[in-house]
PDB file of C-alpha atoms in Angstrom:
ATOM      1  CA  MET A  71     -48.475  41.549 -14.126  1.00 97.00           C
ATOM      2  CA  ILE A  72     -45.923  40.500 -11.407  1.00 98.00           C
ATOM      3  CA  LEU A  73     -44.862  36.891 -11.400  1.00 98.00           C
ATOM      4  CA  CYS A  74     -43.592  35.929  -7.607  1.00 98.00           C
ATOM      5  CA  THR A  75     -42.442  31.908  -7.505  1.00 98.00           C
ATOM      6  CA  GLY A  76     -40.966  30.523  -4.388  1.00 97.00           C
ATOM      7  CA  GLU A  77     -42.447  28.952  -1.082  1.00 96.00           C
ATOM      8  CA  SER A  78     -45.857  28.379  -0.108  1.00 97.00           C
ATOM      9  CA  LEU A  79     -46.136  27.118   3.069  1.00 95.00           C
ATOM     10  CA  ILE A  80     -47.845  26.535   6.808  1.00 94.00           C
ATOM     11  CA  ASP A  81     -46.401  28.111  10.010  1.00 87.00           C
ATOM     12  CA  MET A  82     -47.023  26.932  12.787  1.00 90.00           C
ATOM     13  CA  VAL A  83     -47.289  29.509  15.059  1.00 82.00           C
ATOM     14  CA  PRO A  84     -47.403  29.091  18.783  1.00 84.00           C
ATOM     15  CA  ASP A  85     -50.553  30.095  20.808  1.00 84.00           C
ATOM     16  CA  ASP A  86     -51.155  29.520  24.166  1.00 88.00           C
ATOM     17  CA  GLY A  87     -48.930  26.325  24.311  1.00 89.00           C
ATOM     18  CA  CYS A  88     -50.514  24.741  21.088  1.00 92.00           C
ATOM     19  CA  PHE A  89     -49.707  25.579  17.359  1.00 92.00           C
ATOM     20  CA  ARG A  90     -51.963  27.460  15.061  1.00 89.00           C
ATOM     21  CA  PRO A  91     -51.382  26.928  11.245  1.00 92.00           C
ATOM     22  CA  LEU A  92     -51.091  30.099   9.629  1.00 90.00           C
ATOM     23  CA  ALA A  93     -50.571  30.406   5.173  1.00 93.00           C
ATOM     24  CA  GLY A  94     -46.776  31.569   4.924  1.00 91.00           C
ATOM     25  CA  GLY A  95     -43.738  31.556   3.268  1.00 92.00           C
ATOM     26  CA  ALA A  96     -41.338  34.195   2.220  1.00 94.00           C
ATOM     27  CA  VAL A  97     -42.726  34.832  -1.356  1.00 97.00           C
ATOM     28  CA  TYR A  98     -45.971  33.526  -0.760  1.00 97.00           C
ATOM     29  CA  ASN A  99     -46.692  35.984   1.768  1.00 96.00           C
ATOM     30  CA  THR A 100     -44.984  38.565  -0.632  1.00 98.00           C
ATOM     31  CA  THR A 101     -47.172  37.599  -3.722  1.00 98.00           C
ATOM     32  CA  VAL A 102     -50.496  38.210  -1.301  1.00 98.00           C
ATOM     33  CA  ALA A 103     -49.155  41.531  -0.176  1.00 97.00           C
ATOM     34  CA  LEU A 104     -49.244  42.419  -3.637  1.00 98.00           C
ATOM     35  CA  GLY A 105     -52.441  41.399  -4.384  1.00 98.00           C
ATOM     36  CA  ARG A 106     -53.596  43.417  -1.383  1.00 97.00           C
ATOM     37  CA  LEU A 107     -51.788  46.259  -2.369  1.00 97.00           C
ATOM     38  CA  GLY A 108     -54.000  46.533  -6.156  1.00 96.00           C
ATOM     39  CA  VAL A 109     -51.014  45.676  -7.457  1.00 97.00           C
ATOM     40  CA  PRO A 110     -51.581  42.456 -10.899  1.00 98.00           C
ATOM     41  CA  THR A 111     -49.750  39.676  -9.809  1.00 98.00           C
ATOM     42  CA  ALA A 112     -49.816  35.903 -10.083  1.00 98.00           C
ATOM     43  CA  TYR A 113     -48.351  33.202  -8.642  1.00 98.00           C
ATOM     44  CA  PHE A 114     -45.848  29.967  -9.741  1.00 98.00           C
ATOM     45  CA  TRP A 115     -45.791  27.061  -7.396  1.00 98.00           C
ATOM     46  CA  PRO A 116     -46.993  23.860  -6.635  1.00 98.00           C
ATOM     47  CA  ILE A 117     -50.146  23.928  -4.414  1.00 98.00           C
ATOM     48  CA  SER A 118     -50.796  20.983  -2.430  1.00 98.00           C
ATOM     49  CA  ARG A 119     -54.248  19.189  -2.893  1.00 97.00           C
ATOM     50  CA  ASP A 120     -53.761  18.300   1.105  1.00 97.00           C
ATOM     51  CA  PRO A 121     -56.219  20.734   3.092  1.00 96.00           C
ATOM     52  CA  PHE A 122     -52.840  23.106   4.050  1.00 97.00           C
ATOM     53  CA  GLY A 123     -53.021  23.239   0.471  1.00 97.00           C
ATOM     54  CA  GLU A 124     -56.472  24.523   0.126  1.00 96.00           C
ATOM     55  CA  GLN A 125     -56.310  26.985   3.062  1.00 97.00           C
ATOM     56  CA  LEU A 126     -53.299  28.361   1.633  1.00 97.00           C
ATOM     57  CA  LEU A 127     -55.195  29.069  -2.369  1.00 98.00           C
ATOM     58  CA  ARG A 128     -57.955  30.862   0.168  1.00 97.00           C
ATOM     59  CA  PRO A 129     -55.508  33.963   0.640  1.00 97.00           C
ATOM     60  CA  LEU A 130     -54.452  34.347  -2.973  1.00 98.00           C
ATOM     61  CA  VAL A 131     -58.071  34.293  -4.859  1.00 98.00           C
ATOM     62  CA  GLU A 132     -59.016  37.271  -2.146  1.00 98.00           C
ATOM     63  CA  ALA A 133     -56.224  38.632  -2.837  1.00 98.00           C
ATOM     64  CA  ALA A 134     -57.155  38.702  -6.545  1.00 98.00           C
ATOM     65  CA  VAL A 135     -53.756  36.932  -7.478  1.00 98.00           C
ATOM     66  CA  ASP A 136     -53.536  34.677 -10.355  1.00 98.00           C
ATOM     67  CA  ILE A 137     -53.052  31.361  -9.797  1.00 98.00           C
ATOM     68  CA  ASP A 138     -53.327  29.775 -13.083  1.00 97.00           C
ATOM     69  CA  LEU A 139     -49.365  28.693 -13.112  1.00 97.00           C
ATOM     70  CA  CYS A 140     -49.745  26.677  -9.642  1.00 97.00           C
ATOM     71  CA  PRO A 141     -49.842  23.032 -10.215  1.00 96.00           C
ATOM     72  CA  ARG A 142     -51.791  20.411  -7.913  1.00 96.00           C
ATOM     73  CA  THR A 143     -49.993  17.822  -6.553  1.00 97.00           C
ATOM     74  CA  ASP A 144     -50.704  15.100  -3.948  1.00 97.00           C
ATOM     75  CA  ARG A 145     -47.542  15.636  -2.504  1.00 97.00           C
ATOM     76  CA  PRO A 146     -47.589  17.301   1.333  1.00 97.00           C
ATOM     77  CA  THR A 147     -47.614  20.887   2.187  1.00 97.00           C
ATOM     78  CA  THR A 148     -44.081  22.249   3.624  1.00 95.00           C
ATOM     79  CA  LEU A 149     -44.557  23.153   7.557  1.00 95.00           C
ATOM     80  CA  ALA A 150     -42.687  25.629   9.757  1.00 88.00           C
ATOM     81  CA  PHE A 151     -43.119  25.701  13.520  1.00 89.00           C
ATOM     82  CA  VAL A 152     -42.102  28.943  14.456  1.00 80.00           C
ATOM     83  CA  THR A 153     -40.738  30.196  18.255  1.00 82.00           C
ATOM     84  CA  LEU A 154     -41.112  33.425  19.032  1.00 76.00           C
ATOM     85  CA  THR A 155     -38.037  35.087  20.816  1.00 77.00           C
ATOM     86  CA  GLY A 156     -38.329  38.822  22.005  1.00 74.00           C
ATOM     87  CA  GLY A 157     -40.674  39.121  19.110  1.00 63.00           C
ATOM     88  CA  GLU A 158     -38.234  37.561  16.849  1.00 71.00           C
ATOM     89  CA  ALA A 159     -39.054  34.486  14.818  1.00 69.00           C
ATOM     90  CA  ARG A 160     -37.045  31.327  14.131  1.00 77.00           C
ATOM     91  CA  TYR A 161     -38.165  28.380  12.244  1.00 78.00           C
ATOM     92  CA  SER A 162     -38.130  24.428  11.717  1.00 85.00           C
ATOM     93  CA  PHE A 163     -39.071  23.278   8.906  1.00 86.00           C
ATOM     94  CA  TYR A 164     -40.572  19.984   8.133  1.00 91.00           C
ATOM     95  CA  ASP A 165     -39.827  19.721   3.739  1.00 91.00           C
ATOM     96  CA  GLU A 166     -38.547  16.533   2.591  1.00 91.00           C
ATOM     97  CA  GLY A 167     -40.637  15.289  -0.579  1.00 95.00           C
ATOM     98  CA  SER A 168     -43.126  18.426  -0.217  1.00 96.00           C
ATOM     99  CA  ALA A 169     -44.769  19.639  -2.665  1.00 96.00           C
ATOM    100  CA  GLY A 170     -42.584  22.624  -3.586  1.00 96.00           C
ATOM    101  CA  ARG A 171     -39.698  21.133  -2.820  1.00 96.00           C
ATOM    102  CA  MET A 172     -40.240  18.653  -5.962  1.00 97.00           C
ATOM    103  CA  LEU A 173     -40.509  21.053  -8.535  1.00 97.00           C
ATOM    104  CA  ALA A 174     -38.274  20.254 -11.082  1.00 97.00           C
ATOM    105  CA  THR A 175     -36.873  22.359 -13.902  1.00 97.00           C
ATOM    106  CA  ASP A 176     -38.848  20.317 -16.832  1.00 96.00           C
ATOM    107  CA  ASP A 177     -42.287  21.414 -14.699  1.00 96.00           C
ATOM    108  CA  LEU A 178     -41.363  25.182 -15.477  1.00 97.00           C
ATOM    109  CA  PRO A 179     -44.277  26.647 -17.676  1.00 96.00           C
ATOM    110  CA  ALA A 180     -44.092  29.299 -20.676  1.00 96.00           C
ATOM    111  CA  LEU A 181     -44.916  32.753 -19.105  1.00 97.00           C
ATOM    112  CA  PRO A 182     -48.058  34.269 -20.386  1.00 96.00           C
ATOM    113  CA  ALA A 183     -47.238  37.761 -22.402  1.00 96.00           C
ATOM    114  CA  ASP A 184     -48.514  39.907 -19.329  1.00 96.00           C
ATOM    115  CA  ILE A 185     -46.071  39.388 -17.380  1.00 98.00           C
ATOM    116  CA  SER A 186     -43.922  42.189 -16.656  1.00 98.00           C
ATOM    117  CA  ALA A 187     -41.374  41.624 -13.710  1.00 98.00           C
ATOM    118  CA  LEU A 188     -39.820  38.372 -11.636  1.00 98.00           C
ATOM    119  CA  PHE A 189     -39.846  38.169  -7.693  1.00 98.00           C
ATOM    120  CA  ALA A 190     -38.441  35.401  -6.857  1.00 98.00           C
ATOM    121  CA  GLY A 191     -36.459  34.187  -3.316  1.00 97.00           C
ATOM    122  CA  GLY A 192     -36.263  32.512   0.031  1.00 95.00           C
ATOM    123  CA  ILE A 193     -36.058  29.080   1.126  1.00 93.00           C
ATOM    124  CA  SER A 194     -36.804  27.454  -2.458  1.00 96.00           C
ATOM    125  CA  LEU A 195     -33.491  28.699  -3.308  1.00 98.00           C
ATOM    126  CA  VAL A 196     -31.501  26.240  -0.921  1.00 97.00           C
ATOM    127  CA  PRO A 197     -32.346  22.361  -1.491  1.00 95.00           C
ATOM    128  CA  ASP A 198     -32.760  20.658  -5.072  1.00 96.00           C
ATOM    129  CA  PRO A 199     -34.621  20.182  -7.316  1.00 97.00           C
ATOM    130  CA  CYS A 200     -36.897  23.217  -6.799  1.00 98.00           C
ATOM    131  CA  GLY A 201     -33.584  25.792  -6.640  1.00 98.00           C
ATOM    132  CA  ALA A 202     -32.506  24.658  -9.998  1.00 98.00           C
ATOM    133  CA  ALA A 203     -35.733  24.969 -11.106  1.00 98.00           C
ATOM    134  CA  VAL A 204     -35.880  28.427  -9.972  1.00 98.00           C
ATOM    135  CA  GLU A 205     -32.618  29.196 -10.918  1.00 98.00           C
ATOM    136  CA  ALA A 206     -33.285  27.879 -13.980  1.00 98.00           C
ATOM    137  CA  LEU A 207     -36.548  30.037 -14.765  1.00 98.00           C
ATOM    138  CA  ILE A 208     -34.670  33.045 -13.273  1.00 98.00           C
ATOM    139  CA  THR A 209     -31.918  32.077 -15.613  1.00 98.00           C
ATOM    140  CA  ARG A 210     -34.262  31.847 -18.903  1.00 98.00           C
ATOM    141  CA  GLU A 211     -36.537  35.257 -18.448  1.00 98.00           C
ATOM    142  CA  ALA A 212     -33.362  37.769 -16.649  1.00 97.00           C
ATOM    143  CA  ALA A 213     -32.729  39.082 -20.296  1.00 96.00           C
ATOM    144  CA  ARG A 214     -35.895  40.185 -20.835  1.00 96.00           C
ATOM    145  CA  LEU A 215     -37.949  40.377 -17.195  1.00 98.00           C
ATOM    146  CA  PRO A 216     -36.181  42.914 -14.434  1.00 98.00           C
ATOM    147  CA  VAL A 217     -35.682  40.399 -11.603  1.00 98.00           C
ATOM    148  CA  MET A 218     -35.947  41.354  -7.963  1.00 98.00           C
ATOM    149  CA  LEU A 219     -34.270  38.868  -5.317  1.00 98.00           C
ATOM    150  CA  ASP A 220     -34.520  38.492  -2.141  1.00 98.00           C
ATOM    151  CA  PRO A 221     -32.709  34.995  -0.958  1.00 97.00           C
ATOM    152  CA  ASN A 222     -34.199  35.456   3.084  1.00 94.00           C
ATOM    153  CA  ILE A 223     -31.376  33.415   4.211  1.00 95.00           C
ATOM    154  CA  ARG A 224     -31.586  30.879   6.767  1.00 91.00           C
ATOM    155  CA  PRO A 225     -28.663  29.197   7.781  1.00 92.00           C
ATOM    156  CA  PHE A 226     -30.366  26.383   9.595  1.00 87.00           C
ATOM    157  CA  PHE A 227     -31.954  25.136   6.274  1.00 90.00           C
ATOM    158  CA  ILE A 228     -28.980  25.372   4.595  1.00 94.00           C
ATOM    159  CA  GLN A 229     -27.225  21.377   4.243  1.00 93.00           C
ATOM    160  CA  ASP A 230     -24.523  22.201   1.505  1.00 97.00           C
ATOM    161  CA  GLU A 231     -23.399  25.736   1.928  1.00 97.00           C
ATOM    162  CA  ALA A 232     -21.213  25.469  -0.915  1.00 98.00           C
ATOM    163  CA  ALA A 233     -23.430  24.438  -3.126  1.00 98.00           C
ATOM    164  CA  TYR A 234     -25.599  27.258  -2.040  1.00 98.00           C
ATOM    165  CA  ARG A 235     -22.996  30.173  -2.139  1.00 98.00           C
ATOM    166  CA  ALA A 236     -22.524  29.277  -6.032  1.00 98.00           C
ATOM    167  CA  ARG A 237     -26.103  29.676  -6.950  1.00 98.00           C
ATOM    168  CA  LEU A 238     -26.116  32.875  -4.895  1.00 98.00           C
ATOM    169  CA  SER A 239     -22.990  33.521  -6.625  1.00 98.00           C
ATOM    170  CA  ARG A 240     -24.869  32.698 -10.386  1.00 98.00           C
ATOM    171  CA  LEU A 241     -28.620  34.274  -9.377  1.00 98.00           C
ATOM    172  CA  ILE A 242     -27.255  37.725  -7.958  1.00 98.00           C
ATOM    173  CA  PRO A 243     -25.725  38.873 -11.380  1.00 98.00           C
ATOM    174  CA  GLN A 244     -28.629  38.093 -12.916  1.00 98.00           C
ATOM    175  CA  ALA A 245     -30.517  40.339 -10.581  1.00 98.00           C
ATOM    176  CA  ASP A 246     -31.917  44.083 -10.982  1.00 98.00           C
ATOM    177  CA  ILE A 247     -32.679  44.470  -7.477  1.00 98.00           C
ATOM    178  CA  VAL A 248     -31.589  42.368  -4.479  1.00 98.00           C
ATOM    179  CA  LYS A 249     -33.095  42.818  -0.758  1.00 98.00           C
ATOM    180  CA  LEU A 250     -30.680  41.390   1.931  1.00 98.00           C
ATOM    181  CA  SER A 251     -31.354  41.648   6.039  1.00 95.00           C
ATOM    182  CA  GLY A 252     -28.325  42.189   8.146  1.00 94.00           C
ATOM    183  CA  ASP A 253     -28.592  38.843   9.097  1.00 94.00           C
ATOM    184  CA  ASP A 254     -28.232  38.164   5.322  1.00 97.00           C
ATOM    185  CA  LEU A 255     -25.587  40.343   5.048  1.00 97.00           C
ATOM    186  CA  GLU A 256     -23.467  38.922   7.667  1.00 97.00           C
ATOM    187  CA  TRP A 257     -24.028  35.495   6.064  1.00 97.00           C
ATOM    188  CA  LEU A 258     -22.682  36.273   3.045  1.00 97.00           C
ATOM    189  CA  HIS A 259     -19.159  38.719   3.993  1.00 97.00           C
ATOM    190  CA  PRO A 260     -19.049  38.083   7.988  1.00 96.00           C
ATOM    191  CA  GLU A 261     -16.002  39.978   7.627  1.00 96.00           C
ATOM    192  CA  LYS A 262     -17.448  43.156   5.824  1.00 97.00           C
ATOM    193  CA  SER A 263     -19.469  46.388   6.995  1.00 96.00           C
ATOM    194  CA  HIS A 264     -23.223  45.647   6.307  1.00 96.00           C
ATOM    195  CA  GLU A 265     -22.430  48.762   4.029  1.00 96.00           C
ATOM    196  CA  ASP A 266     -19.034  47.031   2.612  1.00 97.00           C
ATOM    197  CA  ALA A 267     -20.839  43.711   1.896  1.00 97.00           C
ATOM    198  CA  ALA A 268     -23.411  45.622   0.469  1.00 97.00           C
ATOM    199  CA  ARG A 269     -21.753  47.413  -1.973  1.00 97.00           C
ATOM    200  CA  HIS A 270     -19.651  44.266  -2.686  1.00 97.00           C
ATOM    201  CA  VAL A 271     -22.929  42.744  -3.619  1.00 98.00           C
ATOM    202  CA  LEU A 272     -23.896  45.715  -6.119  1.00 98.00           C
ATOM    203  CA  ASP A 273     -20.449  45.468  -7.610  1.00 97.00           C
ATOM    204  CA  GLN A 274     -21.280  41.890  -8.455  1.00 97.00           C
ATOM    205  CA  GLY A 275     -24.338  43.665 -11.389  1.00 97.00           C
ATOM    206  CA  PRO A 276     -27.660  44.315  -9.529  1.00 98.00           C
ATOM    207  CA  ARG A 277     -28.991  47.748 -10.253  1.00 97.00           C
ATOM    208  CA  VAL A 278     -30.016  48.294  -6.402  1.00 98.00           C
ATOM    209  CA  VAL A 279     -29.453  46.228  -3.828  1.00 98.00           C
ATOM    210  CA  LEU A 280     -32.016  46.758  -0.756  1.00 98.00           C
ATOM    211  CA  GLN A 281     -30.505  46.349   2.821  1.00 96.00           C
ATOM    212  CA  THR A 282     -33.726  46.405   5.881  1.00 93.00           C
ATOM    213  CA  GLY A 283     -32.460  46.371   9.211  1.00 83.00           C
ATOM    214  CA  GLY A 284     -35.542  46.388  10.741  1.00 76.00           C
ATOM    215  CA  SER A 285     -36.314  49.521  14.087  1.00 78.00           C
ATOM    216  CA  ALA A 286     -32.884  50.740  11.933  1.00 84.00           C
ATOM    217  CA  GLY A 287     -35.136  51.212   8.785  1.00 89.00           C
ATOM    218  CA  ALA A 288     -34.034  50.367   4.732  1.00 93.00           C
ATOM    219  CA  ARG A 289     -31.359  51.415   2.217  1.00 96.00           C
ATOM    220  CA  ALA A 290     -30.870  51.384  -0.763  1.00 97.00           C
ATOM    221  CA  TYR A 291     -27.437  51.058  -2.501  1.00 98.00           C
ATOM    222  CA  TRP A 292     -26.743  51.798  -6.236  1.00 97.00           C
ATOM    223  CA  ALA A 293     -24.450  54.416  -8.695  1.00 95.00           C
ATOM    224  CA  GLY A 294     -25.690  56.883  -6.310  1.00 95.00           C
ATOM    225  CA  GLU A 295     -25.623  58.188  -3.040  1.00 95.00           C
ATOM    226  CA  THR A 296     -26.902  55.935  -0.674  1.00 96.00           C
ATOM    227  CA  VAL A 297     -31.308  56.471   0.022  1.00 96.00           C
ATOM    228  CA  PHE A 298     -32.034  55.673   3.542  1.00 95.00           C
ATOM    229  CA  ALA A 299     -35.620  55.191   4.739  1.00 92.00           C
ATOM    230  CA  PRO A 300     -36.285  55.397   8.627  1.00 90.00           C
ATOM    231  CA  SER A 301     -38.571  52.604  10.100  1.00 82.00           C
ATOM    232  CA  VAL A 302     -42.535  53.586  10.388  1.00 84.00           C
ATOM    233  CA  ARG A 303     -43.200  53.349  14.440  1.00 82.00           C
ATOM    234  CA  THR A 304     -45.185  50.881  15.970  1.00 83.00           C
ATOM    235  CA  GLU A 305     -46.510  48.555  18.325  1.00 81.00           C
ATOM    236  CA  VAL A 306     -44.829  45.506  17.420  1.00 78.00           C
ATOM    237  CA  ALA A 307     -46.611  42.166  17.615  1.00 69.00           C
ATOM    238  CA  ASP A 308     -44.317  40.186  15.745  1.00 72.00           C
ATOM    239  CA  THR A 309     -41.798  40.280  12.596  1.00 72.00           C
ATOM    240  CA  ILE A 310     -43.461  37.149  10.420  1.00 77.00           C
ATOM    241  CA  GLY A 311     -43.384  38.628   6.812  1.00 81.00           C
ATOM    242  CA  ALA A 312     -42.335  42.040   7.347  1.00 89.00           C
ATOM    243  CA  GLY A 313     -39.620  41.889   5.012  1.00 91.00           C
ATOM    244  CA  ASP A 314     -41.904  39.901   2.584  1.00 95.00           C
ATOM    245  CA  THR A 315     -44.434  42.875   2.662  1.00 95.00           C
ATOM    246  CA  PHE A 316     -41.941  45.673   2.414  1.00 96.00           C
ATOM    247  CA  ASN A 317     -40.509  43.777  -0.732  1.00 97.00           C
ATOM    248  CA  ALA A 318     -44.324  43.945  -2.272  1.00 97.00           C
ATOM    249  CA  GLY A 319     -44.189  47.931  -1.004  1.00 97.00           C
ATOM    250  CA  VAL A 320     -41.089  48.302  -3.062  1.00 97.00           C
ATOM    251  CA  LEU A 321     -42.403  46.267  -5.812  1.00 98.00           C
ATOM    252  CA  ALA A 322     -46.139  48.318  -5.771  1.00 97.00           C
ATOM    253  CA  SER A 323     -43.827  51.825  -5.445  1.00 97.00           C
ATOM    254  CA  LEU A 324     -41.754  50.918  -8.592  1.00 98.00           C
ATOM    255  CA  MET A 325     -44.535  50.048 -10.711  1.00 97.00           C
ATOM    256  CA  GLN A 326     -46.833  52.815  -9.705  1.00 96.00           C
ATOM    257  CA  GLN A 327     -44.541  55.081 -10.731  1.00 96.00           C
ATOM    258  CA  GLY A 328     -43.573  53.443 -14.194  1.00 97.00           C
ATOM    259  CA  MET A 329     -39.795  51.982 -13.128  1.00 97.00           C
ATOM    260  CA  LEU A 330     -40.213  48.465 -12.904  1.00 97.00           C
ATOM    261  CA  LYS A 331     -39.023  47.994 -16.694  1.00 95.00           C
ATOM    262  CA  LYS A 332     -36.221  46.767 -18.072  1.00 94.00           C
ATOM    263  CA  SER A 333     -35.277  49.981 -19.840  1.00 91.00           C
ATOM    264  CA  ALA A 334     -36.679  52.000 -17.119  1.00 95.00           C
ATOM    265  CA  LEU A 335     -34.161  50.757 -14.030  1.00 94.00           C
ATOM    266  CA  GLY A 336     -30.809  52.508 -15.310  1.00 92.00           C
ATOM    267  CA  GLU A 337     -33.277  55.927 -14.957  1.00 95.00           C
ATOM    268  CA  LEU A 338     -33.996  55.450 -11.619  1.00 96.00           C
ATOM    269  CA  THR A 339     -33.399  58.629  -8.865  1.00 97.00           C
ATOM    270  CA  THR A 340     -32.739  59.018  -5.862  1.00 97.00           C
ATOM    271  CA  ASP A 341     -36.998  59.820  -5.516  1.00 97.00           C
ATOM    272  CA  HIS A 342     -38.168  56.928  -6.955  1.00 97.00           C
ATOM    273  CA  LEU A 343     -35.886  54.933  -4.828  1.00 97.00           C
ATOM    274  CA  ASN A 344     -37.167  57.522  -1.880  1.00 96.00           C
ATOM    275  CA  LYS A 345     -40.777  56.586  -2.597  1.00 96.00           C
ATOM    276  CA  ALA A 346     -39.914  52.727  -3.285  1.00 97.00           C
ATOM    277  CA  LEU A 347     -38.289  52.590   0.362  1.00 96.00           C
ATOM    278  CA  THR A 348     -40.769  54.211   1.547  1.00 95.00           C
ATOM    279  CA  LEU A 349     -43.867  52.310   1.237  1.00 95.00           C
ATOM    280  CA  GLY A 350     -41.962  49.530   1.863  1.00 95.00           C
ATOM    281  CA  ALA A 351     -41.742  50.522   5.529  1.00 93.00           C
ATOM    282  CA  GLN A 352     -45.313  51.520   5.994  1.00 93.00           C
ATOM    283  CA  ALA A 353     -46.361  48.559   4.911  1.00 93.00           C
ATOM    284  CA  ALA A 354     -44.591  46.731   6.430  1.00 91.00           C
ATOM    285  CA  ALA A 355     -45.223  48.925   9.924  1.00 90.00           C
ATOM    286  CA  VAL A 356     -48.848  47.086   9.403  1.00 89.00           C
ATOM    287  CA  THR A 357     -47.076  43.778   9.308  1.00 84.00           C
ATOM    288  CA  VAL A 358     -45.805  44.214  12.323  1.00 83.00           C
ATOM    289  CA  SER A 359     -48.372  45.529  14.035  1.00 82.00           C
ATOM    290  CA  ARG A 360     -50.532  42.298  14.147  1.00 86.00           C
ATOM    291  CA  HIS A 361     -49.765  38.520  14.642  1.00 78.00           C
ATOM    292  CA  GLY A 362     -48.649  36.442  11.607  1.00 71.00           C
ATOM    293  CA  ALA A 363     -47.896  37.156   8.397  1.00 78.00           C
ATOM    294  CA  ASN A 364     -51.234  39.154   7.798  1.00 87.00           C
ATOM    295  CA  PRO A 365     -50.188  42.310   4.845  1.00 91.00           C
ATOM    296  CA  PRO A 366     -52.362  45.396   4.924  1.00 90.00           C
ATOM    297  CA  TRP A 367     -54.768  46.209   2.397  1.00 94.00           C
ATOM    298  CA  ALA A 368     -54.243  49.123  -0.099  1.00 91.00           C
ATOM    299  CA  HIS A 369     -57.193  50.830   2.051  1.00 90.00           C
ATOM    300  CA  GLU A 370     -55.522  50.560   4.735  1.00 88.00           C
ATOM    301  CA  MET A 371     -52.291  52.317   3.121  1.00 85.00           C
ATOM    302  CA  THR A 372     -51.577  56.041   3.864  1.00 63.00           C
ATOM    303  CA  VAL A 373     -50.660  56.291   0.227  1.00 45.00           C
ATOM    304  CA  GLU A 374     -52.364  55.306  -3.077  1.00 39.00           C
ATOM    305  CA  THR A 375     -50.501  51.922  -4.274  1.00 41.00           C
ATOM    306  CA  HIS A 376     -51.453  51.532  -6.837  1.00 40.00           C
ATOM    307  CA  GLY A 377     -52.809  53.628 -10.480  1.00 38.00           C
TER     308      GLY A 377
END
């Protein structure tokens, strides 16, 4: 079972001059997408008892995600007001004192025995105390569990850039798979090309660095030759949740192939990575074809996604 830990929030999406509340958050979106693809998935993140918290729980339950580790709290749900420019999403966050923001290291649970991999990232890595808590969880579990990290960097959310860069410099070497968009790579290493930046991240210790580029497709940098998978052509409604769904497709494929294990990641081949990138691209294409972070169910995919 894959454990996802990181932010859940409400995306306030423009709708005819108003805002429509939609369940979202980078790690939350990946969690729901994994569940919908038929992958055994658990979620760990505080959920508010406010009405938005109830809205967040429903898609998790519908996707058969295990929410037993999610503590309930009276703190408010994080809100992210979305503006769309040419179909691209930009965000303004309302996060002070929120349910997720206040997660502390002391709140970390012992993990059930059936947890076999960890996915983390998003804006939950930025502020404390929740950033320190996520870092502590990864540090505690990375020696025994494969870790996929997607920092999903939002520069306007970062108040202490030096501290955040330091956190990433500690986390990246502990991760087995790191996913970075072109924008992420430019922020991390503005003086380098995307490929050089990705290879610099790879040199820090991960087995695989995934680079996504929307319509430009996705690449996997690893010990072998770079693997490329083109994007799937589709009519784009918006890009909300696209990268998050891509992550779920990659993880689902690796689990299906029996490669989402510490012992197996050293045996990855071009074929394994090509299948993972392809499923990630196919899943993301469904999400961008409809409004909001609405990832596909297994029956909507053109290939089998679970064993």
